[in-house]
GROMACS .gro file of C-alpha atoms in nm:
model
  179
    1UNK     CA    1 -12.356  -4.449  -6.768
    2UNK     CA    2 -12.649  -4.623  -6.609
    3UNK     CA    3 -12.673  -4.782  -6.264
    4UNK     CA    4 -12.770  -5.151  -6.315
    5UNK     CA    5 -12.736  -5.312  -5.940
    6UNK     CA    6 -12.568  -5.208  -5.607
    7UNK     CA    7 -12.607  -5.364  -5.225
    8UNK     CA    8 -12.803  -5.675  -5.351
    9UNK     CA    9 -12.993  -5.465  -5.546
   10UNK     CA   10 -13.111  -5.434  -5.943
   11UNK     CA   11 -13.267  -5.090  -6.040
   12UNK     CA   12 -13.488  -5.034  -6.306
   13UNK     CA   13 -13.569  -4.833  -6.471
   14UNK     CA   14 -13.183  -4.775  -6.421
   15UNK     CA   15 -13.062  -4.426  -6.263
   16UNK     CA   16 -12.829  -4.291  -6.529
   17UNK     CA   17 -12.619  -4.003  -6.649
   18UNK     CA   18 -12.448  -3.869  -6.967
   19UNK     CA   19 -12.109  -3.748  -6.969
   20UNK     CA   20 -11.872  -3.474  -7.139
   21UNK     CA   21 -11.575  -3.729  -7.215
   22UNK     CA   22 -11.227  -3.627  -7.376
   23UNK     CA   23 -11.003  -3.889  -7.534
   24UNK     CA   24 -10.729  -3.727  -7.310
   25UNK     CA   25 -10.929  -3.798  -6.982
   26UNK     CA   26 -10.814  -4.090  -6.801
   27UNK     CA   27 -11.041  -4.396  -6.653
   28UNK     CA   28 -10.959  -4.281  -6.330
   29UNK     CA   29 -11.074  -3.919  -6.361
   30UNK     CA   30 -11.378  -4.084  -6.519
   31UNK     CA   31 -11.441  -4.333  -6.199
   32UNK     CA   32 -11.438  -3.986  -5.963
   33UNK     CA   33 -11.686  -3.829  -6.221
   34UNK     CA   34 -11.933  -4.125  -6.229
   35UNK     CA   35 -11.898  -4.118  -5.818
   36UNK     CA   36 -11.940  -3.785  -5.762
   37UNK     CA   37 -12.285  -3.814  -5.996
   38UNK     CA   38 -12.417  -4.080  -5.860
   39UNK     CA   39 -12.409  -3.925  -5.513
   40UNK     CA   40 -12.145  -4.108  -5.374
   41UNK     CA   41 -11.996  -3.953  -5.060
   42UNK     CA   42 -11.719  -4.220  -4.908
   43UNK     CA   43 -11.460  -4.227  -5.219
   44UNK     CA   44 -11.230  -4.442  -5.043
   45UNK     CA   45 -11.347  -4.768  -5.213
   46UNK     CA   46 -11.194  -4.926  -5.532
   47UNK     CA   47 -11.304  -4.915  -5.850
   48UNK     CA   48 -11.288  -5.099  -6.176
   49UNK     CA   49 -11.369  -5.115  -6.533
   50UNK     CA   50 -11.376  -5.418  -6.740
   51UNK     CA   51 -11.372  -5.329  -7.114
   52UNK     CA   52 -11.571  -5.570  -7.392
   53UNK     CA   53 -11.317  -5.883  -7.437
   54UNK     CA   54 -11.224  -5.892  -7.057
   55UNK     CA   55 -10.952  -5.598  -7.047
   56UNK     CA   56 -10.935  -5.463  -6.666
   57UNK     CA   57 -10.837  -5.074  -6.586
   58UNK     CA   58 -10.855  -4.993  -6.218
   59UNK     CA   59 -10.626  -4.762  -5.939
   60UNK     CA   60 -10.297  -5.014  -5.957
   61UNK     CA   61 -10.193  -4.779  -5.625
   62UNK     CA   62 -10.495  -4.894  -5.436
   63UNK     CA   63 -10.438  -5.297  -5.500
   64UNK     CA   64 -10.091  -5.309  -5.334
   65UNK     CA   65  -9.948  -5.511  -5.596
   66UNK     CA   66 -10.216  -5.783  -5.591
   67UNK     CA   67 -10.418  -5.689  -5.924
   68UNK     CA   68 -10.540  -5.904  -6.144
   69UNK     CA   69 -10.251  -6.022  -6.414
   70UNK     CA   70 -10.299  -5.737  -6.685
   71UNK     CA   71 -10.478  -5.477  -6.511
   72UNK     CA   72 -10.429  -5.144  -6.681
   73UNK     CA   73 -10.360  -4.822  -6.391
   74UNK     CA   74 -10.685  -4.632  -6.413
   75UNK     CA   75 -10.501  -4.298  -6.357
   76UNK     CA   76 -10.238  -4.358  -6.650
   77UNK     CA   77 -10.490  -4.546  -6.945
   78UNK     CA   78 -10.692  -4.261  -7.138
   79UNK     CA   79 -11.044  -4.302  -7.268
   80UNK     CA   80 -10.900  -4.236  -7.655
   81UNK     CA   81 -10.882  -4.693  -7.640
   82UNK     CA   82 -11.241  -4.669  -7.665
   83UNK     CA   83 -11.465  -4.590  -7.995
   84UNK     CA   84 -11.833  -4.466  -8.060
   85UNK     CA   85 -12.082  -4.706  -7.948
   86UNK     CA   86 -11.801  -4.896  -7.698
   87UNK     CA   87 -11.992  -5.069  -7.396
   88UNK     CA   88 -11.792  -5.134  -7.126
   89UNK     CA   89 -11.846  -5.175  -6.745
   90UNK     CA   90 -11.760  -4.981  -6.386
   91UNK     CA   91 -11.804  -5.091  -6.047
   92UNK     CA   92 -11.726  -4.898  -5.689
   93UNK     CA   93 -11.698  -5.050  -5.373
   94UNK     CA   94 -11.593  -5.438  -5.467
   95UNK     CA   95 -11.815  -5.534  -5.133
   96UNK     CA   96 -12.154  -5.317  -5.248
   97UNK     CA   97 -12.072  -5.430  -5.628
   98UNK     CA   98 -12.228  -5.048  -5.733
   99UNK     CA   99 -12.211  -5.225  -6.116
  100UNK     CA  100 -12.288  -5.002  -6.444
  101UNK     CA  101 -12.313  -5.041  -6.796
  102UNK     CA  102 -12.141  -4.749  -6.994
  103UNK     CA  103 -12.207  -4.689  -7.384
  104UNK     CA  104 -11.987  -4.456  -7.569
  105UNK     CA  105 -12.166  -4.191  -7.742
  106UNK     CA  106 -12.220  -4.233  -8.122
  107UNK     CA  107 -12.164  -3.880  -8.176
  108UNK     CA  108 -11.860  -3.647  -8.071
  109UNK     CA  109 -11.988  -3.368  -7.866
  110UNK     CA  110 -11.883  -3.020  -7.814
  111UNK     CA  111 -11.804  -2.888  -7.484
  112UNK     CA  112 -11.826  -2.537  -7.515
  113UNK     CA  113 -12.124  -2.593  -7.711
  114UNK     CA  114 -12.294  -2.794  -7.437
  115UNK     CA  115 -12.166  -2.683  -7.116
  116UNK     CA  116 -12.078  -2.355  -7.225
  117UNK     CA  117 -11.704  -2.450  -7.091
  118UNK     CA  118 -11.450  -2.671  -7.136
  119UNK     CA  119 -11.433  -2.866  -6.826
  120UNK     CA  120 -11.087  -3.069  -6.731
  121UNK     CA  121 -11.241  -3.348  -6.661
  122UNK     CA  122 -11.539  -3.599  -6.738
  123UNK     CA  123 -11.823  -3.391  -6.639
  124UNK     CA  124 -12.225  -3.460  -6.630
  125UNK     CA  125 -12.468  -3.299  -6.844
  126UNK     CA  126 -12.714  -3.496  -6.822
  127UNK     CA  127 -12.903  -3.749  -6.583
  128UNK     CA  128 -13.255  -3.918  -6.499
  129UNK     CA  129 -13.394  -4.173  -6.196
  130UNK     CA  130 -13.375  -4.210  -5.834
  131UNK     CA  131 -13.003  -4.232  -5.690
  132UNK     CA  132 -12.993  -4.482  -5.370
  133UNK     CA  133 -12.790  -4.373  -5.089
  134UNK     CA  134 -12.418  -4.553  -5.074
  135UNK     CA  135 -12.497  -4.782  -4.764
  136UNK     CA  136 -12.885  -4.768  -4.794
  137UNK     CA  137 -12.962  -4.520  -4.534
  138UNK     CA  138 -13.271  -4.341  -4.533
  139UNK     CA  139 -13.173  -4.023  -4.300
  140UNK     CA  140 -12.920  -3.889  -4.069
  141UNK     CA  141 -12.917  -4.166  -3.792
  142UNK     CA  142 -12.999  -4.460  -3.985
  143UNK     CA  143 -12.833  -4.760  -3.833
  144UNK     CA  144 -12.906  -5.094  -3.635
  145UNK     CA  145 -13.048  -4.862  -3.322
  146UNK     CA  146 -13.184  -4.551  -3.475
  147UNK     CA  147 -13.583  -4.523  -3.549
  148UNK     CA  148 -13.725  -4.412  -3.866
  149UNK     CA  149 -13.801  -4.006  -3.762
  150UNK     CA  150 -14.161  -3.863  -3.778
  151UNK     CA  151 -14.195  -3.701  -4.085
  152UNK     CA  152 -14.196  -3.331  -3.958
  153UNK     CA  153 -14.444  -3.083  -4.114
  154UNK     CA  154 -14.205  -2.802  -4.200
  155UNK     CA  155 -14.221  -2.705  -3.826
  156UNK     CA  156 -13.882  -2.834  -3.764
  157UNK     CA  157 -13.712  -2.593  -4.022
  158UNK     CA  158 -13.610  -2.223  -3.890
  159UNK     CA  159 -13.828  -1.973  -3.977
  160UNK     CA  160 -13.661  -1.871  -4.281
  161UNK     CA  161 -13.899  -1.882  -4.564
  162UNK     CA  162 -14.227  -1.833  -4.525
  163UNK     CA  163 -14.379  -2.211  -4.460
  164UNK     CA  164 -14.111  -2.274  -4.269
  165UNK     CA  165 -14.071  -2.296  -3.887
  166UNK     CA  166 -14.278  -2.249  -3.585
  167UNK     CA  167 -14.393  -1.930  -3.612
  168UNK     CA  168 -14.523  -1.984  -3.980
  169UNK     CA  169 -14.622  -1.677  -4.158
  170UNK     CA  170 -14.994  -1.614  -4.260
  171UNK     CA  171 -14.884  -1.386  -4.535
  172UNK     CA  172 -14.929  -1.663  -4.801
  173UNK     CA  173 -14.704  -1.909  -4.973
  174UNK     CA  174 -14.523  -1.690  -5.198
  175UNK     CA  175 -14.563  -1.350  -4.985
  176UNK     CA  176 -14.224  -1.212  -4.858
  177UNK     CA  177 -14.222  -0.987  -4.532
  178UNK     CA  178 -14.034  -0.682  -4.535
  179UNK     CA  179 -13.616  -0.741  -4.524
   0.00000   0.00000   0.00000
């Protein structure tokens, strides 16, 4: 799954990740997956993917009966529809448009032998690039009112390791005080 645009924005090199897939899994359990990945912390948005030939799978619940004619429920149609080497598209948040590109492994995978588990749902394994924040903030207060902080010098961290803090510790980077 890579990132391709979001917010008004195309990425590249895209931010992607690789995912543990069953044929059992549904879309929808896939569309939490790919959210959860790609650092996405408001989940209340809608999702949907459009399958090679036009096909439509997205949360039927969350549409109130307005979907588009044909729409598949995301939480009912199973990944098994697709094959090896399957593109196919997903996109969060129909006002930010957070659009990817998906290509179904050539290979089958093994879980256990991967993960060391077998997870119950679509999980990561793998992942590369910079993930942009959901609504494009850049810290805590980031708004229409908020300046850009100063970028703090580890002062403003407790004094917990030893860097760290006020009172910073002339022991030496790695040095660790008695406990």
């Amino acid at each position: 799954m890579e990132l391709v645009e979001g917010r008004g924005q195309l990425f590249w090199p895209r931010p992607g990740r690789d995912f543990v897939v069953a044929r059992t899994h549904s879309f929808g359990q896939l569309a939490r997956a790919v959210d959860i990945a790609f650092a996405r912390w408001d989940l209340a948005h809608m999702h949907m993917f459009t399958l090679f030939g036009g096909a439509c799978i997205s949360a039927l619940n969350h549409w109130d009966g307005d979907e588009p004619e044909g729409t598949m429920d995301s939480a009912k149609t199973k990944f098994g529809k697709l094959k090896p080497g399957d593109q196919f598209a997903y996109v969060f948040d129909f006002g930010d448009e957070w659009a990817h590109v998906c290509t179904v492994g050539a290979e089958r995978v093994d879980p256990l032998e991967l993960l060391g588990y077998v997870p119950d749902g679509p999980t990561p394994y793998w992942g590369w690039g910079e993930l942009p924040d959901q609504y494009g903030r850049g810290w805590d207060d980031d708004g229409d009112v908020a300046p850009k902080p100063p970028k703090p010098v580890l002062s403003d961290l407790p004094p917990i390791l030893p860097l760290w803090g006020k009172q910073q510790r002339r022991r030496g980077a790695g040095a660790r005080g008695p406990a």
